[in-house]
């Protein structure tokens, strides 16, 4: 498939190796990544997910209901954070729980750059059965867009 | 218009089976920027012990969103879709979804409450495989902005 996304600047990408459970240390950041969301991505996600809510592609209606502009699907932001996690884990089966609050909309301007969402994860708690809980932070222009975001993952 | 609180506890029957397509998983993975080979390449998926390509973790929402739509688009509930934003989402996974399987979804409205002038609708949707085993449970909070009745 031809990638028709606009050219993008290299994104921040820090991936520490997935630690063994015994080596996981509470408070340690395990990954930090930038993901970019353009209007193109909103249209493509609408089609792939079947979520055609007009506030994600129609500026006129988005503004008529009090939004500053078209906003990203919350699920696209969550999906991006989730795939950053499973990319890091390698096996999606290692993800046991993943939950977020959508605290602030990601406003996607009508330009080629779109919005940049920074995703980071830190070991928050060691659980039983080789599982750890990660605190996940997602920010856009310095402001949190996901709240109380956490993931439970199983380590080797 | 405020939401109809009589809908709390309402369970919607299992959806008709959803056949998970390999190309659909690839399309969804591409749409969210997920380049993990396990979602695109059959051999990579099999090397990890899966029958077929593996859906990204939030793919479950494609199924649960449709089932939740039965509730959300029920005219008697009174939800104005243009005012809807997604408040919270949580998934508890029993295992990943893989291509080729047939899944059904059962949705239940767990709660309706008014917070700061907004109506909050809480839904739970369980994704069940052909053997009757649960694959993933999705918990969703849907917010209708500015629709709650004044206290």
PDB file of C-alpha atoms in Angstrom:
ATOM      1  CA  UNK A   1       0.000   0.000   0.000  1.00  0.00           C
ATOM      2  CA  UNK A   2       1.268   3.463  -0.847  1.00  0.00           C
ATOM      3  CA  UNK A   3       1.716   5.620   2.197  1.00  0.00           C
ATOM      4  CA  UNK A   4       0.103   8.941   1.363  1.00  0.00           C
ATOM      5  CA  UNK A   5       0.745  10.457   4.781  1.00  0.00           C
ATOM      6  CA  UNK A   6       2.511  13.793   4.731  1.00  0.00           C
ATOM      7  CA  UNK A   7       6.257  13.773   5.341  1.00  0.00           C
ATOM      8  CA  UNK A   8       7.016  13.911   9.011  1.00  0.00           C
ATOM      9  CA  UNK A   9       9.918  14.871  11.183  1.00  0.00           C
ATOM     10  CA  UNK A  10      11.616  11.991  12.988  1.00  0.00           C
ATOM     11  CA  UNK A  11       9.731  11.210  16.172  1.00  0.00           C
ATOM     12  CA  UNK A  12      11.123  10.823  19.669  1.00  0.00           C
ATOM     13  CA  UNK A  13      11.596   7.147  20.374  1.00  0.00           C
ATOM     14  CA  UNK A  14      13.024   5.615  23.513  1.00  0.00           C
ATOM     15  CA  UNK A  15      12.430   1.905  24.002  1.00  0.00           C
ATOM     16  CA  UNK A  16      14.158   0.248  26.885  1.00  0.00           C
ATOM     17  CA  UNK A  17      14.342  -3.555  26.636  1.00  0.00           C
ATOM     18  CA  UNK A  18      11.432  -5.369  28.262  1.00  0.00           C
ATOM     19  CA  UNK A  19      12.761  -6.322  31.702  1.00  0.00           C
ATOM     20  CA  UNK A  20      12.329  -9.724  33.293  1.00  0.00           C
ATOM     21  CA  UNK A  21       9.831  -9.558  36.147  1.00  0.00           C
ATOM     22  CA  UNK A  22      12.602  -9.953  38.719  1.00  0.00           C
ATOM     23  CA  UNK A  23      14.452  -6.964  37.244  1.00  0.00           C
ATOM     24  CA  UNK A  24      11.438  -4.622  36.922  1.00  0.00           C
ATOM     25  CA  UNK A  25      11.869  -1.627  39.233  1.00  0.00           C
ATOM     26  CA  UNK A  26       8.934   0.513  40.351  1.00  0.00           C
ATOM     27  CA  UNK A  27       9.366   4.086  39.153  1.00  0.00           C
ATOM     28  CA  UNK A  28      11.436   3.196  36.086  1.00  0.00           C
ATOM     29  CA  UNK A  29      10.346   4.620  32.741  1.00  0.00           C
ATOM     30  CA  UNK A  30      10.260   1.832  30.176  1.00  0.00           C
ATOM     31  CA  UNK A  31       9.270   3.671  27.011  1.00  0.00           C
ATOM     32  CA  UNK A  32       8.766   7.153  25.629  1.00  0.00           C
ATOM     33  CA  UNK A  33       7.472   7.769  22.116  1.00  0.00           C
ATOM     34  CA  UNK A  34       5.893  10.490  19.969  1.00  0.00           C
ATOM     35  CA  UNK A  35       2.987   9.585  17.704  1.00  0.00           C
ATOM     36  CA  UNK A  36       1.472  11.944  15.156  1.00  0.00           C
ATOM     37  CA  UNK A  37      -2.179  12.319  14.245  1.00  0.00           C
ATOM     38  CA  UNK A  38      -3.249  14.219  11.118  1.00  0.00           C
ATOM     39  CA  UNK A  39      -6.643  14.741   9.488  1.00  0.00           C
ATOM     40  CA  UNK A  40      -5.587  11.967   7.109  1.00  0.00           C
ATOM     41  CA  UNK A  41      -5.226   9.616  10.082  1.00  0.00           C
ATOM     42  CA  UNK A  42      -8.702  10.556  11.374  1.00  0.00           C
ATOM     43  CA  UNK A  43     -10.340   9.681   8.066  1.00  0.00           C
ATOM     44  CA  UNK A  44      -8.391   6.433   7.801  1.00  0.00           C
ATOM     45  CA  UNK A  45      -9.223   5.482  11.394  1.00  0.00           C
ATOM     46  CA  UNK A  46     -12.918   6.285  10.849  1.00  0.00           C
ATOM     47  CA  UNK A  47     -12.955   3.860   7.940  1.00  0.00           C
ATOM     48  CA  UNK A  48     -10.953   1.131   9.663  1.00  0.00           C
ATOM     49  CA  UNK A  49     -12.885   1.311  12.941  1.00  0.00           C
ATOM     50  CA  UNK A  50     -16.382   2.117  11.653  1.00  0.00           C
ATOM     51  CA  UNK A  51     -16.631   5.127  13.997  1.00  0.00           C
ATOM     52  CA  UNK A  52     -17.931   7.872  11.708  1.00  0.00           C
ATOM     53  CA  UNK A  53     -18.938  10.366  14.405  1.00  0.00           C
ATOM     54  CA  UNK A  54     -18.948  13.696  12.525  1.00  0.00           C
ATOM     55  CA  UNK A  55     -16.970  15.571  15.199  1.00  0.00           C
ATOM     56  CA  UNK A  56     -13.886  13.666  13.979  1.00  0.00           C
ATOM     57  CA  UNK A  57     -14.048  14.914  10.402  1.00  0.00           C
ATOM     58  CA  UNK A  58     -16.521  17.791  10.046  1.00  0.00           C
ATOM     59  CA  UNK A  59     -15.191  21.114  11.344  1.00  0.00           C
ATOM     60  CA  UNK A  60     -18.556  22.864  10.932  1.00  0.00           C
ATOM     61  CA  UNK A  61     -20.398  20.389  13.156  1.00  0.00           C
ATOM     62  CA  UNK A  62     -17.508  20.056  15.625  1.00  0.00           C
ATOM     63  CA  UNK A  63     -17.598  23.829  16.189  1.00  0.00           C
ATOM     64  CA  UNK A  64     -21.399  23.903  16.334  1.00  0.00           C
ATOM     65  CA  UNK A  65     -21.315  21.614  19.384  1.00  0.00           C
ATOM     66  CA  UNK A  66     -18.728  23.773  21.148  1.00  0.00           C
ATOM     67  CA  UNK A  67     -15.454  22.078  20.223  1.00  0.00           C
ATOM     68  CA  UNK A  68     -12.505  24.245  19.135  1.00  0.00           C
ATOM     69  CA  UNK A  69     -12.047  22.222  15.932  1.00  0.00           C
ATOM     70  CA  UNK A  70     -12.133  18.634  14.702  1.00  0.00           C
ATOM     71  CA  UNK A  71     -10.881  16.312  17.458  1.00  0.00           C
ATOM     72  CA  UNK A  72      -9.262  12.882  17.229  1.00  0.00           C
ATOM     73  CA  UNK A  73     -11.298   9.818  18.152  1.00  0.00           C
ATOM     74  CA  UNK A  74     -10.430   9.089  21.774  1.00  0.00           C
ATOM     75  CA  UNK A  75     -10.053   5.494  20.640  1.00  0.00           C
ATOM     76  CA  UNK A  76      -7.411   6.489  18.088  1.00  0.00           C
ATOM     77  CA  UNK A  77      -5.334   8.107  20.844  1.00  0.00           C
ATOM     78  CA  UNK A  78      -5.876   5.019  23.006  1.00  0.00           C
ATOM     79  CA  UNK A  79      -5.059   2.742  20.059  1.00  0.00           C
ATOM     80  CA  UNK A  80      -1.795   4.602  19.454  1.00  0.00           C
ATOM     81  CA  UNK A  81      -0.849   4.316  23.135  1.00  0.00           C
ATOM     82  CA  UNK A  82      -1.825   0.629  23.102  1.00  0.00           C
ATOM     83  CA  UNK A  83       0.211  -0.216  20.028  1.00  0.00           C
ATOM     84  CA  UNK A  84       3.215   1.574  21.521  1.00  0.00           C
ATOM     85  CA  UNK A  85       2.853  -0.806  24.480  1.00  0.00           C
ATOM     86  CA  UNK A  86       2.425  -3.981  22.412  1.00  0.00           C
ATOM     87  CA  UNK A  87       5.225  -2.886  20.072  1.00  0.00           C
ATOM     88  CA  UNK A  88       7.434  -2.735  23.123  1.00  0.00           C
ATOM     89  CA  UNK A  89       6.166  -6.051  24.517  1.00  0.00           C
ATOM     90  CA  UNK A  90       6.384  -7.857  21.159  1.00  0.00           C
ATOM     91  CA  UNK A  91       3.574 -10.296  22.014  1.00  0.00           C
ATOM     92  CA  UNK A  92       0.148  -8.570  22.303  1.00  0.00           C
ATOM     93  CA  UNK A  93      -0.897 -11.489  24.538  1.00  0.00           C
ATOM     94  CA  UNK A  94       1.305 -10.055  27.300  1.00  0.00           C
ATOM     95  CA  UNK A  95      -1.151  -7.150  27.703  1.00  0.00           C
ATOM     96  CA  UNK A  96      -3.810  -8.163  30.247  1.00  0.00           C
ATOM     97  CA  UNK A  97      -5.542  -4.876  31.022  1.00  0.00           C
ATOM     98  CA  UNK A  98      -5.504  -1.446  29.469  1.00  0.00           C
ATOM     99  CA  UNK A  99      -7.664   1.441  30.582  1.00  0.00           C
ATOM    100  CA  UNK A 100      -7.789   5.201  30.071  1.00  0.00           C
ATOM    101  CA  UNK A 101      -9.881   8.277  30.732  1.00  0.00           C
ATOM    102  CA  UNK A 102     -10.211  10.744  27.889  1.00  0.00           C
ATOM    103  CA  UNK A 103      -9.519  13.898  29.852  1.00  0.00           C
ATOM    104  CA  UNK A 104      -8.837  16.403  27.084  1.00  0.00           C
ATOM    105  CA  UNK A 105      -9.583  16.189  23.376  1.00  0.00           C
ATOM    106  CA  UNK A 106      -6.690  15.993  20.919  1.00  0.00           C
ATOM    107  CA  UNK A 107      -7.468  18.882  18.557  1.00  0.00           C
ATOM    108  CA  UNK A 108      -6.261  18.098  15.049  1.00  0.00           C
ATOM    109  CA  UNK A 109      -5.625  21.215  12.946  1.00  0.00           C
ATOM    110  CA  UNK A 110      -6.197  21.207   9.198  1.00  0.00           C
ATOM    111  CA  UNK A 111      -2.503  21.203   8.295  1.00  0.00           C
ATOM    112  CA  UNK A 112       0.132  18.672   7.279  1.00  0.00           C
ATOM    113  CA  UNK A 113       1.622  18.283  10.748  1.00  0.00           C
ATOM    114  CA  UNK A 114      -1.495  17.486  12.732  1.00  0.00           C
ATOM    115  CA  UNK A 115      -1.198  16.830  16.459  1.00  0.00           C
ATOM    116  CA  UNK A 116       1.763  15.193  18.212  1.00  0.00           C
ATOM    117  CA  UNK A 117       0.940  12.957  21.168  1.00  0.00           C
ATOM    118  CA  UNK A 118       3.729  11.920  23.492  1.00  0.00           C
ATOM    119  CA  UNK A 119       3.281   8.506  25.126  1.00  0.00           C
ATOM    120  CA  UNK A 120       5.374   7.288  28.069  1.00  0.00           C
ATOM    121  CA  UNK A 121       5.057   4.356  30.457  1.00  0.00           C
ATOM    122  CA  UNK A 122       6.532   3.809  33.912  1.00  0.00           C
ATOM    123  CA  UNK A 123       6.495   0.740  36.151  1.00  0.00           C
ATOM    124  CA  UNK A 124       3.941   1.602  38.859  1.00  0.00           C
ATOM    125  CA  UNK A 125       3.465  -1.626  40.804  1.00  0.00           C
ATOM    126  CA  UNK A 126       4.643  -5.234  40.818  1.00  0.00           C
ATOM    127  CA  UNK A 127       1.715  -7.643  40.959  1.00  0.00           C
ATOM    128  CA  UNK A 128       1.484 -11.415  41.402  1.00  0.00           C
ATOM    129  CA  UNK A 129       2.114 -13.953  38.624  1.00  0.00           C
ATOM    130  CA  UNK A 130       4.916 -12.009  36.886  1.00  0.00           C
ATOM    131  CA  UNK A 131       2.589  -9.099  36.130  1.00  0.00           C
ATOM    132  CA  UNK A 132       3.352  -5.419  36.552  1.00  0.00           C
ATOM    133  CA  UNK A 133       1.100  -2.392  36.329  1.00  0.00           C
ATOM    134  CA  UNK A 134       2.378   0.439  34.166  1.00  0.00           C
ATOM    135  CA  UNK A 135       1.311   4.046  34.502  1.00  0.00           C
ATOM    136  CA  UNK A 136       0.824   5.438  31.017  1.00  0.00           C
ATOM    137  CA  UNK A 137       1.049   9.162  30.319  1.00  0.00           C
ATOM    138  CA  UNK A 138      -0.101  10.734  27.062  1.00  0.00           C
ATOM    139  CA  UNK A 139       0.324  14.443  26.442  1.00  0.00           C
ATOM    140  CA  UNK A 140      -0.327  16.803  23.548  1.00  0.00           C
ATOM    141  CA  UNK A 141       1.370  20.211  23.605  1.00  0.00           C
ATOM    142  CA  UNK A 142       2.340  19.563  27.215  1.00  0.00           C
ATOM    143  CA  UNK A 143      -1.187  18.838  28.445  1.00  0.00           C
ATOM    144  CA  UNK A 144      -2.458  15.418  29.465  1.00  0.00           C
ATOM    145  CA  UNK A 145      -4.942  13.877  27.038  1.00  0.00           C
ATOM    146  CA  UNK A 146      -5.378  10.522  28.805  1.00  0.00           C
ATOM    147  CA  UNK A 147      -6.044  10.334  32.534  1.00  0.00           C
ATOM    148  CA  UNK A 148      -5.602   7.444  34.957  1.00  0.00           C
ATOM    149  CA  UNK A 149      -4.141   5.481  32.063  1.00  0.00           C
ATOM    150  CA  UNK A 150      -2.681   2.182  33.112  1.00  0.00           C
ATOM    151  CA  UNK A 151      -1.796  -1.176  31.657  1.00  0.00           C
ATOM    152  CA  UNK A 152      -1.214  -4.542  33.279  1.00  0.00           C
ATOM    153  CA  UNK A 153       1.409  -6.577  31.440  1.00  0.00           C
ATOM    154  CA  UNK A 154       2.967  -9.980  32.041  1.00  0.00           C
ATOM    155  CA  UNK A 155       6.755 -10.166  31.956  1.00  0.00           C
ATOM    156  CA  UNK A 156       8.955 -13.195  31.472  1.00  0.00           C
TER     157      UNK A 156
ATOM    158  CA  UNK B   1     -32.793  15.951  26.812  1.00  0.00           C
ATOM    159  CA  UNK B   2     -31.780  13.858  29.784  1.00  0.00           C
ATOM    160  CA  UNK B   3     -31.143  10.159  29.284  1.00  0.00           C
ATOM    161  CA  UNK B   4     -33.853   7.703  30.233  1.00  0.00           C
ATOM    162  CA  UNK B   5     -32.690   6.120  33.513  1.00  0.00           C
ATOM    163  CA  UNK B   6     -35.077   3.214  33.007  1.00  0.00           C
ATOM    164  CA  UNK B   7     -32.410   1.820  30.669  1.00  0.00           C
ATOM    165  CA  UNK B   8     -30.050   1.004  33.567  1.00  0.00           C
ATOM    166  CA  UNK B   9     -29.570  -2.758  33.769  1.00  0.00           C
ATOM    167  CA  UNK B  10     -30.841  -3.381  30.269  1.00  0.00           C
ATOM    168  CA  UNK B  11     -28.997  -6.216  28.548  1.00  0.00           C
ATOM    169  CA  UNK B  12     -28.830  -6.414  24.788  1.00  0.00           C
ATOM    170  CA  UNK B  13     -28.832  -9.852  23.197  1.00  0.00           C
ATOM    171  CA  UNK B  14     -25.654 -11.247  21.693  1.00  0.00           C
ATOM    172  CA  UNK B  15     -24.807  -9.636  18.371  1.00  0.00           C
ATOM    173  CA  UNK B  16     -24.759 -11.699  15.204  1.00  0.00           C
ATOM    174  CA  UNK B  17     -21.338 -13.328  14.804  1.00  0.00           C
ATOM    175  CA  UNK B  18     -18.487 -11.094  13.643  1.00  0.00           C
ATOM    176  CA  UNK B  19     -15.995 -12.917  11.445  1.00  0.00           C
ATOM    177  CA  UNK B  20     -12.554 -11.433  12.138  1.00  0.00           C
ATOM    178  CA  UNK B  21     -10.845 -10.874   8.795  1.00  0.00           C
ATOM    179  CA  UNK B  22      -7.092 -11.035   8.274  1.00  0.00           C
ATOM    180  CA  UNK B  23      -7.196  -8.015   5.971  1.00  0.00           C
ATOM    181  CA  UNK B  24      -9.373  -6.140   8.482  1.00  0.00           C
ATOM    182  CA  UNK B  25      -6.734  -6.653  11.154  1.00  0.00           C
ATOM    183  CA  UNK B  26      -4.044  -5.445   8.757  1.00  0.00           C
ATOM    184  CA  UNK B  27      -6.187  -2.432   7.778  1.00  0.00           C
ATOM    185  CA  UNK B  28      -6.867  -1.541  11.417  1.00  0.00           C
ATOM    186  CA  UNK B  29      -3.220  -1.989  12.413  1.00  0.00           C
ATOM    187  CA  UNK B  30      -2.114   0.254   9.541  1.00  0.00           C
ATOM    188  CA  UNK B  31      -4.699   2.902  10.504  1.00  0.00           C
ATOM    189  CA  UNK B  32      -3.284   3.167  14.036  1.00  0.00           C
ATOM    190  CA  UNK B  33       0.369   3.081  12.959  1.00  0.00           C
ATOM    191  CA  UNK B  34       0.907  -0.421  14.361  1.00  0.00           C
ATOM    192  CA  UNK B  35       3.785  -2.020  12.478  1.00  0.00           C
ATOM    193  CA  UNK B  36       4.132  -5.014  14.824  1.00  0.00           C
ATOM    194  CA  UNK B  37       4.721  -7.964  12.423  1.00  0.00           C
ATOM    195  CA  UNK B  38       2.371 -10.141  14.502  1.00  0.00           C
ATOM    196  CA  UNK B  39      -0.576  -8.072  13.141  1.00  0.00           C
ATOM    197  CA  UNK B  40       0.550  -8.218   9.503  1.00  0.00           C
ATOM    198  CA  UNK B  41       2.627 -11.306   8.846  1.00  0.00           C
ATOM    199  CA  UNK B  42       1.232 -14.816   9.226  1.00  0.00           C
ATOM    200  CA  UNK B  43       4.630 -16.374   9.897  1.00  0.00           C
ATOM    201  CA  UNK B  44       5.423 -13.813  12.596  1.00  0.00           C
ATOM    202  CA  UNK B  45       2.084 -14.571  14.283  1.00  0.00           C
ATOM    203  CA  UNK B  46       2.644 -18.332  14.085  1.00  0.00           C
ATOM    204  CA  UNK B  47       6.148 -17.953  15.489  1.00  0.00           C
ATOM    205  CA  UNK B  48       4.488 -16.590  18.656  1.00  0.00           C
ATOM    206  CA  UNK B  49       2.042 -19.501  18.727  1.00  0.00           C
ATOM    207  CA  UNK B  50      -1.015 -17.799  17.175  1.00  0.00           C
ATOM    208  CA  UNK B  51      -3.122 -19.424  14.438  1.00  0.00           C
ATOM    209  CA  UNK B  52      -3.301 -16.244  12.403  1.00  0.00           C
ATOM    210  CA  UNK B  53      -2.498 -12.539  12.542  1.00  0.00           C
ATOM    211  CA  UNK B  54      -3.253 -10.912  15.907  1.00  0.00           C
ATOM    212  CA  UNK B  55      -5.486  -7.854  16.359  1.00  0.00           C
ATOM    213  CA  UNK B  56      -4.030  -4.759  18.070  1.00  0.00           C
ATOM    214  CA  UNK B  57      -5.367  -4.420  21.628  1.00  0.00           C
ATOM    215  CA  UNK B  58      -8.027  -1.793  20.932  1.00  0.00           C
ATOM    216  CA  UNK B  59      -9.445  -3.649  17.885  1.00  0.00           C
ATOM    217  CA  UNK B  60     -12.001  -5.130  20.301  1.00  0.00           C
ATOM    218  CA  UNK B  61     -13.701  -1.722  20.267  1.00  0.00           C
ATOM    219  CA  UNK B  62     -14.707  -2.236  16.615  1.00  0.00           C
ATOM    220  CA  UNK B  63     -16.928  -5.095  17.808  1.00  0.00           C
ATOM    221  CA  UNK B  64     -18.059  -3.638  21.124  1.00  0.00           C
ATOM    222  CA  UNK B  65     -18.834  -0.236  19.608  1.00  0.00           C
ATOM    223  CA  UNK B  66     -21.260  -1.836  17.165  1.00  0.00           C
ATOM    224  CA  UNK B  67     -22.980  -3.777  19.960  1.00  0.00           C
ATOM    225  CA  UNK B  68     -23.097  -0.663  22.151  1.00  0.00           C
ATOM    226  CA  UNK B  69     -24.721   1.115  19.211  1.00  0.00           C
ATOM    227  CA  UNK B  70     -27.839  -0.978  19.824  1.00  0.00           C
ATOM    228  CA  UNK B  71     -28.200   0.893  23.096  1.00  0.00           C
ATOM    229  CA  UNK B  72     -26.800   4.240  22.005  1.00  0.00           C
ATOM    230  CA  UNK B  73     -29.069   4.553  18.943  1.00  0.00           C
ATOM    231  CA  UNK B  74     -32.213   3.378  20.738  1.00  0.00           C
ATOM    232  CA  UNK B  75     -34.427   6.478  20.318  1.00  0.00           C
ATOM    233  CA  UNK B  76     -36.058   5.899  23.704  1.00  0.00           C
ATOM    234  CA  UNK B  77     -32.679   6.303  25.437  1.00  0.00           C
ATOM    235  CA  UNK B  78     -32.478   9.909  24.170  1.00  0.00           C
ATOM    236  CA  UNK B  79     -28.785  10.158  23.259  1.00  0.00           C
ATOM    237  CA  UNK B  80     -27.826  13.002  20.880  1.00  0.00           C
ATOM    238  CA  UNK B  81     -24.892  11.455  19.011  1.00  0.00           C
ATOM    239  CA  UNK B  82     -23.418  14.820  17.928  1.00  0.00           C
ATOM    240  CA  UNK B  83     -23.026  15.656  21.646  1.00  0.00           C
ATOM    241  CA  UNK B  84     -21.374  12.359  22.522  1.00  0.00           C
ATOM    242  CA  UNK B  85     -17.775  12.135  23.610  1.00  0.00           C
ATOM    243  CA  UNK B  86     -16.015   9.065  24.899  1.00  0.00           C
ATOM    244  CA  UNK B  87     -15.223   9.485  28.603  1.00  0.00           C
ATOM    245  CA  UNK B  88     -13.437   6.297  29.621  1.00  0.00           C
ATOM    246  CA  UNK B  89     -12.448   2.982  28.129  1.00  0.00           C
ATOM    247  CA  UNK B  90     -10.955  -0.106  29.734  1.00  0.00           C
ATOM    248  CA  UNK B  91     -10.258  -3.560  28.368  1.00  0.00           C
ATOM    249  CA  UNK B  92      -9.606  -6.727  30.360  1.00  0.00           C
ATOM    250  CA  UNK B  93      -8.102  -9.355  28.076  1.00  0.00           C
ATOM    251  CA  UNK B  94      -8.421 -13.100  28.430  1.00  0.00           C
ATOM    252  CA  UNK B  95      -6.457 -13.491  25.185  1.00  0.00           C
ATOM    253  CA  UNK B  96      -5.859 -11.517  21.968  1.00  0.00           C
ATOM    254  CA  UNK B  97      -8.321 -11.625  19.061  1.00  0.00           C
ATOM    255  CA  UNK B  98      -6.931 -13.463  16.018  1.00  0.00           C
ATOM    256  CA  UNK B  99      -8.031 -13.530  12.381  1.00  0.00           C
ATOM    257  CA  UNK B 100     -10.445 -16.235  11.269  1.00  0.00           C
ATOM    258  CA  UNK B 101     -12.533 -16.497  14.424  1.00  0.00           C
ATOM    259  CA  UNK B 102     -16.217 -15.752  14.872  1.00  0.00           C
ATOM    260  CA  UNK B 103     -17.052 -13.568  17.841  1.00  0.00           C
ATOM    261  CA  UNK B 104     -20.259 -12.285  19.399  1.00  0.00           C
ATOM    262  CA  UNK B 105     -20.770  -9.380  21.777  1.00  0.00           C
ATOM    263  CA  UNK B 106     -23.223  -8.996  24.618  1.00  0.00           C
ATOM    264  CA  UNK B 107     -23.719  -5.458  25.941  1.00  0.00           C
ATOM    265  CA  UNK B 108     -25.320  -4.209  29.144  1.00  0.00           C
ATOM    266  CA  UNK B 109     -26.067  -0.673  30.319  1.00  0.00           C
ATOM    267  CA  UNK B 110     -24.512  -0.552  33.789  1.00  0.00           C
ATOM    268  CA  UNK B 111     -25.358   2.998  34.755  1.00  0.00           C
ATOM    269  CA  UNK B 112     -26.633   6.436  33.842  1.00  0.00           C
ATOM    270  CA  UNK B 113     -25.716   9.414  35.977  1.00  0.00           C
ATOM    271  CA  UNK B 114     -25.526  13.181  35.655  1.00  0.00           C
ATOM    272  CA  UNK B 115     -22.205  14.906  36.394  1.00  0.00           C
ATOM    273  CA  UNK B 116     -21.756  18.669  35.983  1.00  0.00           C
ATOM    274  CA  UNK B 117     -24.562  18.988  33.468  1.00  0.00           C
ATOM    275  CA  UNK B 118     -23.389  16.013  31.396  1.00  0.00           C
ATOM    276  CA  UNK B 119     -25.070  12.632  31.157  1.00  0.00           C
ATOM    277  CA  UNK B 120     -22.666   9.711  31.738  1.00  0.00           C
ATOM    278  CA  UNK B 121     -23.622   6.333  30.306  1.00  0.00           C
ATOM    279  CA  UNK B 122     -21.649   3.284  31.526  1.00  0.00           C
ATOM    280  CA  UNK B 123     -21.657   0.157  29.379  1.00  0.00           C
ATOM    281  CA  UNK B 124     -20.010  -3.257  29.624  1.00  0.00           C
ATOM    282  CA  UNK B 125     -19.544  -5.417  26.553  1.00  0.00           C
ATOM    283  CA  UNK B 126     -18.215  -8.981  26.589  1.00  0.00           C
ATOM    284  CA  UNK B 127     -16.666 -10.503  23.487  1.00  0.00           C
ATOM    285  CA  UNK B 128     -17.308 -14.261  23.328  1.00  0.00           C
ATOM    286  CA  UNK B 129     -15.736 -16.807  20.954  1.00  0.00           C
ATOM    287  CA  UNK B 130     -17.426 -19.674  19.108  1.00  0.00           C
ATOM    288  CA  UNK B 131     -16.652 -22.057  21.996  1.00  0.00           C
ATOM    289  CA  UNK B 132     -18.458 -19.737  24.400  1.00  0.00           C
ATOM    290  CA  UNK B 133     -15.236 -18.577  26.051  1.00  0.00           C
ATOM    291  CA  UNK B 134     -14.786 -14.910  26.913  1.00  0.00           C
ATOM    292  CA  UNK B 135     -12.024 -13.194  24.931  1.00  0.00           C
ATOM    293  CA  UNK B 136     -12.149  -9.633  26.230  1.00  0.00           C
ATOM    294  CA  UNK B 137     -14.407  -7.432  28.361  1.00  0.00           C
ATOM    295  CA  UNK B 138     -14.773  -3.772  27.434  1.00  0.00           C
ATOM    296  CA  UNK B 139     -15.948  -1.158  29.945  1.00  0.00           C
ATOM    297  CA  UNK B 140     -16.982   2.165  28.391  1.00  0.00           C
ATOM    298  CA  UNK B 141     -18.185   5.493  29.736  1.00  0.00           C
ATOM    299  CA  UNK B 142     -19.974   7.639  27.158  1.00  0.00           C
ATOM    300  CA  UNK B 143     -20.579  11.328  27.944  1.00  0.00           C
ATOM    301  CA  UNK B 144     -23.415  13.368  26.412  1.00  0.00           C
ATOM    302  CA  UNK B 145     -22.278  16.961  26.827  1.00  0.00           C
ATOM    303  CA  UNK B 146     -24.726  19.395  28.359  1.00  0.00           C
ATOM    304  CA  UNK B 147     -27.757  17.119  28.190  1.00  0.00           C
ATOM    305  CA  UNK B 148     -28.359  16.375  31.876  1.00  0.00           C
ATOM    306  CA  UNK B 149     -31.353  17.970  33.540  1.00  0.00           C
ATOM    307  CA  UNK B 150     -30.516  20.768  35.951  1.00  0.00           C
ATOM    308  CA  UNK B 151     -30.390  19.586  39.536  1.00  0.00           C
TER     309      UNK B 151
END
